[in-house]
Short mmCIF file of C-alpha atoms and ligand atoms in Angstrom, two decimals:
data_model
loop_
_atom_site.label_atom_id
_atom_site.label_comp_id
_atom_site.label_asym_id
_atom_site.label_seq_id
_atom_site.Cartn_x
_atom_site.Cartn_y
_atom_site.Cartn_z
CA UNK K 1 89.05 -29.39 90.54
CA UNK K 2 89.68 -25.76 91.18
CA UNK K 3 92.52 -24.34 88.59
CA UNK K 4 94.44 -21.29 89.00
CA UNK K 5 94.26 -18.68 85.98
CA UNK K 6 98.51 -18.94 86.82
CA UNK K 7 98.41 -22.43 85.53
CA UNK K 8 96.71 -21.78 82.38
CA UNK K 9 99.08 -18.82 81.08
CA UNK K 10 96.96 -16.67 82.00
CA UNK K 11 97.53 -12.73 83.48
CA UNK K 12 95.18 -10.36 85.57
CA UNK K 13 95.25 -6.74 84.58
CA UNK K 14 97.08 -5.27 87.59
CA UNK K 15 100.27 -4.67 85.07
CA UNK K 16 98.13 -4.23 82.17
CA UNK K 17 96.36 -1.26 83.16
CA UNK K 18 99.72 0.00 84.57
CA UNK K 19 101.50 -0.13 81.46
CA UNK K 20 98.32 1.18 79.81
CA UNK K 21 98.47 4.14 82.23
CA UNK K 22 102.02 5.45 81.47
CA UNK K 23 101.36 4.62 77.83
CA UNK K 24 98.08 7.34 77.74
CA UNK K 25 96.22 4.14 75.62
CA UNK K 26 92.90 1.82 76.84
CA UNK K 27 93.38 -2.15 76.90
CA UNK K 28 90.90 -3.84 74.92
CA UNK K 29 88.51 -5.47 76.48
CA UNK K 30 86.68 -8.04 73.63
CA UNK K 31 83.28 -10.06 74.64
CA UNK K 32 82.99 -13.68 73.15
CA UNK K 33 80.68 -16.64 73.11
CA UNK K 34 81.94 -18.73 70.49
CA UNK K 35 85.55 -19.74 68.88
CA UNK K 36 85.49 -17.86 65.86
CA UNK K 37 85.09 -14.89 67.98
CA UNK K 38 87.94 -16.14 70.18
CA UNK K 39 89.71 -16.78 67.04
CA UNK K 40 89.81 -13.17 65.63
CA UNK K 41 90.41 -11.44 69.54
CA UNK K 42 93.29 -13.57 69.62
CA UNK K 43 94.70 -13.51 66.46
CA UNK K 44 93.70 -9.83 65.83
CA UNK K 45 95.36 -8.57 69.28
CA UNK K 46 98.59 -10.84 69.21
CA UNK K 47 98.99 -9.80 65.53
CA UNK K 48 98.67 -6.48 66.17
CA UNK K 49 100.84 -6.73 69.33
CA UNK K 50 98.12 -5.37 71.99
CA UNK K 51 97.27 -6.87 75.59
CA UNK K 52 94.06 -7.80 75.48
CA UNK K 53 90.82 -9.27 78.00
CA UNK K 54 89.20 -12.11 76.73
CA UNK K 55 85.09 -10.84 78.04
CA UNK K 56 82.48 -13.31 78.81
CA UNK K 57 79.15 -11.91 80.50
CA UNK K 58 77.09 -14.67 82.38
CA UNK K 59 74.98 -15.63 79.56
CA UNK K 60 78.03 -15.93 77.64
CA UNK K 61 79.28 -18.20 80.13
CA UNK K 62 75.92 -20.59 80.03
CA UNK K 63 76.14 -20.19 76.51
CA UNK K 64 79.36 -21.65 75.69
CA UNK K 65 79.72 -23.65 78.66
CA UNK K 66 81.57 -23.09 81.79
CA UNK K 67 83.73 -25.93 81.54
CA UNK K 68 84.81 -25.58 78.09
CA UNK K 69 85.45 -22.00 78.63
CA UNK K 70 88.24 -23.05 81.39
CA UNK K 71 90.06 -25.40 78.19
CA UNK K 72 89.43 -22.12 75.49
CA UNK K 73 90.84 -20.08 77.91
CA UNK K 74 93.73 -22.17 78.50
CA UNK K 75 94.01 -23.15 74.35
CA UNK K 76 93.84 -19.34 73.63
CA UNK K 77 97.20 -18.58 75.13
CA UNK K 78 98.30 -21.97 74.22
CA UNK K 79 97.78 -20.74 70.59
CA UNK K 80 98.83 -17.42 70.62
CA UNK K 81 102.22 -18.76 72.19
CA UNK K 82 102.86 -21.64 69.81
CA UNK K 83 102.16 -18.03 66.79
CA UNK K 84 104.52 -16.51 68.61
CA UNK K 85 102.16 -13.58 69.88
CA UNK K 86 104.24 -11.94 73.48
CA UNK K 87 101.03 -10.20 74.32
CA UNK K 88 99.52 -10.92 78.20
CA UNK K 89 95.89 -12.26 78.17
CA UNK K 90 93.33 -11.78 80.85
CA UNK K 91 90.09 -14.19 81.55
CA UNK K 92 87.65 -11.64 82.63
CA UNK K 93 83.81 -11.98 84.01
CA UNK K 94 81.83 -9.13 82.87
CA UNK K 95 79.01 -8.04 84.53
CA UNK K 96 78.91 -10.75 87.50
CA UNK K 97 76.29 -9.77 89.84
CA UNK K 98 76.48 -12.36 92.64
CA UNK K 99 79.62 -13.48 94.90
CA UNK K 100 78.81 -16.88 94.19
CA UNK K 101 79.17 -16.67 90.07
CA UNK K 102 82.77 -14.92 91.05
CA UNK K 103 83.89 -17.58 93.15
CA UNK K 104 82.76 -20.32 90.50
CA UNK K 105 84.65 -18.17 87.37
CA UNK K 106 87.79 -17.61 89.50
CA UNK K 107 87.92 -21.51 90.46
CA UNK K 108 87.72 -22.41 86.76
CA UNK K 109 90.52 -20.13 85.81
CA UNK K 110 89.57 -16.80 85.11
CA UNK K 111 92.29 -13.86 86.05
CA UNK K 112 89.92 -10.76 86.32
CA UNK K 113 86.53 -10.33 87.24
CA UNK K 114 84.09 -7.82 87.10
CA UNK K 115 80.99 -7.11 90.03
CA UNK K 116 78.52 -4.99 88.91
CA UNK K 117 76.87 -3.43 91.93
CA UNK K 118 75.70 -0.51 90.37
CA UNK K 119 71.76 -1.19 90.72
CA UNK K 120 72.37 -1.86 94.54
CA UNK K 121 72.65 1.58 96.72
CA UNK K 122 75.80 2.32 97.26
CA UNK K 123 75.82 0.95 100.80
CA UNK K 124 75.18 -2.51 98.94
CA UNK K 125 76.98 -1.84 96.18
CA UNK K 126 80.55 -1.10 98.72
CA UNK K 127 79.38 -3.88 100.93
CA UNK K 128 78.57 -6.58 98.35
CA UNK K 129 82.07 -5.37 96.08
CA UNK K 130 84.25 -5.32 99.25
CA UNK K 131 83.29 -9.07 99.55
CA UNK K 132 84.52 -10.05 95.72
CA UNK K 133 87.44 -8.58 96.11
CA UNK K 134 88.55 -9.89 99.69
CA UNK K 135 87.40 -13.36 98.09
CA UNK K 136 89.34 -12.43 94.52
CA UNK K 137 92.22 -11.12 96.30
CA UNK K 138 93.24 -14.41 98.01
CA UNK K 139 93.92 -15.86 94.56
CA UNK K 140 95.74 -12.81 92.99
CA UNK K 141 92.44 -12.11 90.76
CA UNK K 142 91.66 -8.51 89.31
CA UNK K 143 88.14 -6.97 90.47
CA UNK K 144 86.37 -4.48 88.52
CA UNK K 145 83.18 -2.69 90.48
CA UNK K 146 81.04 -0.20 89.38
CA UNK K 147 79.33 3.34 90.43
CA UNK K 148 76.78 4.72 87.91
CA UNK K 149 74.19 3.17 86.24
CA UNK K 150 75.21 2.93 82.34
CA UNK K 151 72.63 5.33 80.25
CA UNK K 152 70.02 3.74 78.12
CA UNK K 153 68.11 4.57 75.46
CA UNK K 154 64.63 3.72 77.41
CA UNK K 155 65.92 4.56 80.15
CA UNK K 156 67.08 8.63 79.43
CA UNK K 157 65.27 10.11 81.94
CA UNK K 158 67.23 8.23 84.84
CA UNK K 159 70.38 8.29 82.72
CA UNK K 160 69.53 12.54 82.89
CA UNK K 161 69.41 13.13 86.31
CA UNK K 162 70.86 10.44 88.67
CA UNK K 163 72.86 7.81 86.40
CA UNK K 164 76.43 9.18 86.03
CA UNK K 165 79.06 8.40 88.26
CA UNK K 166 79.03 10.98 90.75
CA UNK K 167 82.65 12.47 91.56
CA UNK K 168 82.14 12.18 95.03
CA UNK K 169 81.77 8.91 95.73
CA UNK K 170 84.60 7.48 93.63
CA UNK K 171 86.84 7.77 96.02
CA UNK K 172 85.27 6.43 98.77
CA UNK K 173 84.05 3.40 96.97
CA UNK K 174 87.57 2.69 95.80
CA UNK K 175 89.43 2.82 99.50
CA UNK K 176 86.26 1.06 101.12
CA UNK K 177 86.15 -1.33 98.34
CA UNK K 178 89.87 -2.46 97.19
CA UNK K 179 88.71 -2.85 93.79
CA UNK K 180 91.65 -2.33 91.04
CA UNK K 181 89.82 -0.60 88.14
CA UNK K 182 86.22 1.12 88.11
CA UNK K 183 83.77 1.31 85.37
CA UNK K 184 82.06 4.80 85.54
CA UNK K 185 79.14 5.65 83.56
CA UNK K 186 79.84 9.51 81.51
CA UNK K 187 76.39 9.09 78.66
CA UNK K 188 77.39 5.02 77.22
CA UNK K 189 75.38 2.53 77.43
CA UNK K 190 75.15 -1.21 75.86
CA UNK K 191 73.62 -2.46 72.56
CA UNK K 192 73.56 -0.71 69.00
CA UNK K 193 71.27 1.52 69.71
CA UNK K 194 72.89 3.70 72.48
CA UNK K 195 71.09 7.32 71.62
CA UNK K 196 68.09 8.03 70.31
CA UNK K 197 67.68 9.72 66.83
CA UNK K 198 66.19 12.74 68.20
CA UNK K 199 69.08 13.16 71.05
CA UNK K 200 71.19 13.33 67.67
CA UNK K 201 72.44 15.85 65.06
CA UNK K 202 72.63 15.07 61.68
CA UNK K 203 75.42 15.45 59.51
CA UNK K 204 75.80 16.74 56.16
CA UNK K 205 76.53 13.53 54.91
CA UNK K 206 73.27 12.21 56.42
CA UNK K 207 74.93 10.50 59.48
CA UNK K 208 73.40 10.68 62.93
CA UNK K 209 75.61 12.49 65.44
CA UNK K 210 75.43 11.53 68.79
CA UNK K 211 75.85 14.16 71.54
CA UNK K 212 79.52 14.01 73.18
CA UNK K 213 79.59 12.12 76.62
CA UNK K 214 80.76 13.75 79.66
CA UNK K 215 84.33 14.37 80.07
CA UNK K 216 84.23 16.64 82.60
CA UNK K 217 82.30 13.47 85.09
CA UNK K 218 85.68 11.81 84.22
CA UNK K 219 88.24 14.37 84.70
CA UNK K 220 86.44 15.10 88.31
CA UNK K 221 86.60 10.87 89.03
CA UNK K 222 90.76 11.56 87.71
CA UNK K 223 90.89 14.03 90.17
CA UNK K 224 90.02 12.49 93.17
CA UNK K 225 91.23 8.94 92.26
CA UNK K 226 94.58 10.17 90.20
CA UNK K 227 96.49 7.05 88.54
CA UNK K 228 93.97 4.85 89.38
CA UNK K 229 92.84 2.53 86.08
CA UNK K 230 89.01 3.66 84.96
CA UNK K 231 86.94 1.22 82.45
CA UNK K 232 84.62 2.20 79.98
CA UNK K 233 81.29 0.05 79.44
CA UNK K 234 79.09 0.31 76.38
CA UNK K 235 82.05 1.77 74.17
CA UNK K 236 81.26 0.16 70.83
CA UNK K 237 81.11 2.36 67.91
CA UNK K 238 78.34 0.71 66.27
CA UNK K 239 80.74 0.99 63.23
CA UNK K 240 78.17 2.38 60.56
CA UNK K 241 79.76 0.13 57.15
CA UNK K 242 78.77 -3.37 59.42
CA UNK K 243 74.97 -2.05 59.79
CA UNK K 244 74.94 -0.93 56.06
CA UNK K 245 76.01 -4.31 54.89
CA UNK K 246 73.64 -6.13 57.07
CA UNK K 247 70.71 -3.46 56.15
CA UNK K 248 71.93 -3.80 52.30
CA UNK K 249 71.84 -7.73 52.65
CA UNK K 250 68.16 -8.12 54.55
CA UNK K 251 68.40 -6.62 58.17
CA UNK K 252 67.03 -4.46 59.87
CA UNK K 253 69.21 -2.07 62.32
CA UNK K 254 67.24 1.45 61.75
CA UNK K 255 69.13 4.41 63.78
CA UNK K 256 71.55 2.61 65.05
CA UNK K 257 74.07 4.97 66.77
CA UNK K 258 77.41 3.86 68.87
CA UNK K 259 80.17 6.43 70.56
CA UNK K 260 82.36 7.98 67.88
CA UNK K 261 85.65 7.26 67.54
CA UNK K 262 87.32 10.22 68.46
CA UNK K 263 85.59 10.48 71.53
CA UNK K 264 86.69 6.82 72.52
CA UNK K 265 90.56 7.90 71.55
CA UNK K 266 90.47 11.16 73.74
CA UNK K 267 88.94 9.04 76.51
CA UNK K 268 92.08 6.33 75.92
CA UNK K 269 93.95 8.85 76.21
CA UNK K 270 93.06 9.73 79.92
CA UNK K 271 92.70 7.26 83.33
CA UNK K 272 90.30 5.29 80.83
CA UNK K 273 92.39 1.91 81.22
CA UNK K 274 89.78 -0.39 79.56
CA UNK K 275 87.46 -0.42 76.57
CA UNK K 276 84.59 -2.86 76.46
CA UNK K 277 83.51 -3.78 73.30
CA UNK K 278 80.73 -6.59 72.21
CA UNK K 279 78.21 -4.52 69.86
CA UNK K 280 80.92 -3.90 66.81
CA UNK K 281 81.86 -7.51 66.98
CA UNK K 282 78.23 -8.99 66.72
CA UNK K 283 77.89 -6.20 64.12
CA UNK K 284 80.43 -7.63 62.01
CA UNK K 285 80.13 -11.36 62.05
CA UNK K 286 76.10 -10.38 61.18
CA UNK K 287 77.24 -8.33 58.38
CA UNK K 288 79.54 -11.28 56.76
CA UNK K 289 77.01 -13.52 57.31
CA UNK K 290 74.40 -11.85 55.28
CA UNK K 291 76.53 -11.16 52.97
CA UNK K 292 77.52 -14.86 52.30
CA UNK K 293 74.08 -15.77 52.49
CA UNK K 294 72.92 -13.32 50.22
CA UNK K 295 75.01 -14.01 47.51
CA UNK K 296 75.49 -17.79 47.49
CA UNK K 297 72.21 -19.05 49.18
CA UNK K 298 72.85 -22.82 48.55
CA UNK K 299 76.01 -22.25 50.69
CA UNK K 300 75.64 -23.97 54.32
CA UNK K 301 78.95 -25.42 55.32
CA UNK K 302 79.63 -23.57 58.62
CA UNK K 303 83.17 -22.73 57.44
CA UNK K 304 82.43 -20.73 54.64
CA UNK K 305 80.38 -18.15 56.32
CA UNK K 306 81.71 -18.28 59.90
CA UNK K 307 85.13 -18.14 58.70
CA UNK K 308 84.79 -15.21 56.34
CA UNK K 309 82.79 -13.35 59.37
CA UNK K 310 86.33 -14.49 61.83
CA UNK K 311 88.57 -12.77 59.15
CA UNK K 312 86.44 -9.83 58.90
CA UNK K 313 86.51 -9.74 62.71
CA UNK K 314 89.65 -10.04 63.31
CA UNK K 315 91.26 -6.61 60.85
CA UNK K 316 88.06 -4.77 62.94
CA UNK K 317 90.38 -5.06 66.39
CA UNK K 318 93.11 -4.63 64.36
CA UNK K 319 92.24 -1.29 62.75
CA UNK K 320 90.63 -0.79 66.44
CA UNK K 321 93.61 -1.77 69.09
CA UNK K 322 95.68 0.62 65.94
CA UNK K 323 93.77 3.41 65.48
CA UNK K 324 90.97 4.50 68.79
CA UNK K 325 92.68 2.55 71.72
CA UNK K 326 96.16 2.88 70.71
CA UNK K 327 97.22 -0.18 72.21
CA UNK K 328 98.75 -1.65 69.22
CA UNK K 329 102.67 -2.32 68.96
CA UNK K 330 102.64 -2.28 72.24
CA UNK K 331 104.13 -6.23 72.83
O1 G3H D 1 77.38 -5.63 78.76
C1 G3H D 1 77.16 -6.45 78.10
C2 G3H D 1 78.01 -7.73 77.10
O2 G3H D 1 77.49 -6.61 75.87
C3 G3H D 1 77.44 -8.94 77.21
O3 G3H D 1 76.36 -9.18 76.42
O4 G3H D 1 74.93 -10.87 78.49
O5 G3H D 1 73.62 -10.29 75.90
O6 G3H D 1 76.12 -12.08 76.65
P1 G3H D 1 74.89 -10.38 76.53
P1 13P D 2 78.86 -2.76 73.71
O1 13P D 2 77.28 -3.28 73.76
O2 13P D 2 79.14 -1.20 73.14
O3 13P D 2 80.04 -3.17 72.81
O4 13P D 2 79.45 -2.18 75.45
C1 13P D 2 79.66 -3.91 75.72
C2 13P D 2 80.16 -3.82 77.43
O5 13P D 2 80.33 -2.97 78.36
C3 13P D 2 80.16 -5.44 77.95
O6 13P D 2 80.66 -5.16 79.59
ZN1 ZN D 3 79.19 -3.43 80.14
#
């Protein structure tokens, strides 16, 4: 039986983005796969008074189970209200790639979906995204589209020449598809290795400093679709303190580089209304679990290593909402 997100107490992203645009901040979209990540996100955003987008990739949906996810979404809202949090909560499909998947998510209570047609030709991206919007809007579910392919360390040649979003396409795309927000490519990428060391300079204290995001492209896009919510994927900072803990406790993350916080702050103050964060959450979790195992090798109660990971993730989320996204204290 299909269920509406409205009956689960979830919100779509329309009003969230409108307020973020007016208040010059960005709504955090934190990816999760499991209970402890979800607890950290709901508590971190609830306690810091930030709107939140609970973000689920198709892989995460398979991992967590689609039926269970519906109840996790509903449970997240119920827990938040019981604790007195007043923030709006959206449940969002990240990088949806078929209409079938989008429909299935909407029917099981998602309030927002992304259709990522960025790997198709422009015409095909428009056609498929429009189909998704037509379906989603019947249920008042908001839709994020994408133009431009995110740069990847392995495909920097493509990224250099043709993968940034072309500002001259955005107005036409938004008009033709009817999307509610648009993800653009300005130099971010997914994962913990966003730049090759050769692309970076070395700071005095030995930290790799990546090249700047293409704020010129962002500004060009903003000019063409004024007041329209823009989304930044691949926006983890790859927090060095957690990479360090991982490496000091048996891990091997060499040359992990993310997007510097100052650049994300600058983006959040622009038309960027949604910032996607997955890798930083994974790093925090892994760091704390490695630390517990290194310090107490005889530990085998999952609560004793997942608990500290959850608590640290909550702290990191509060810090990000306050100091990077500017979304704290809004509700
Ligand atoms: O954008 C991708 C997200 O980081 C989700 O990653 O497909 O491994 O769950 P995943
Ligand atoms: P990161 O890998 O930088 O966390 O990006 C996550 C993302 O864009 C999810 O869609
Ligand atoms: Zn993404």
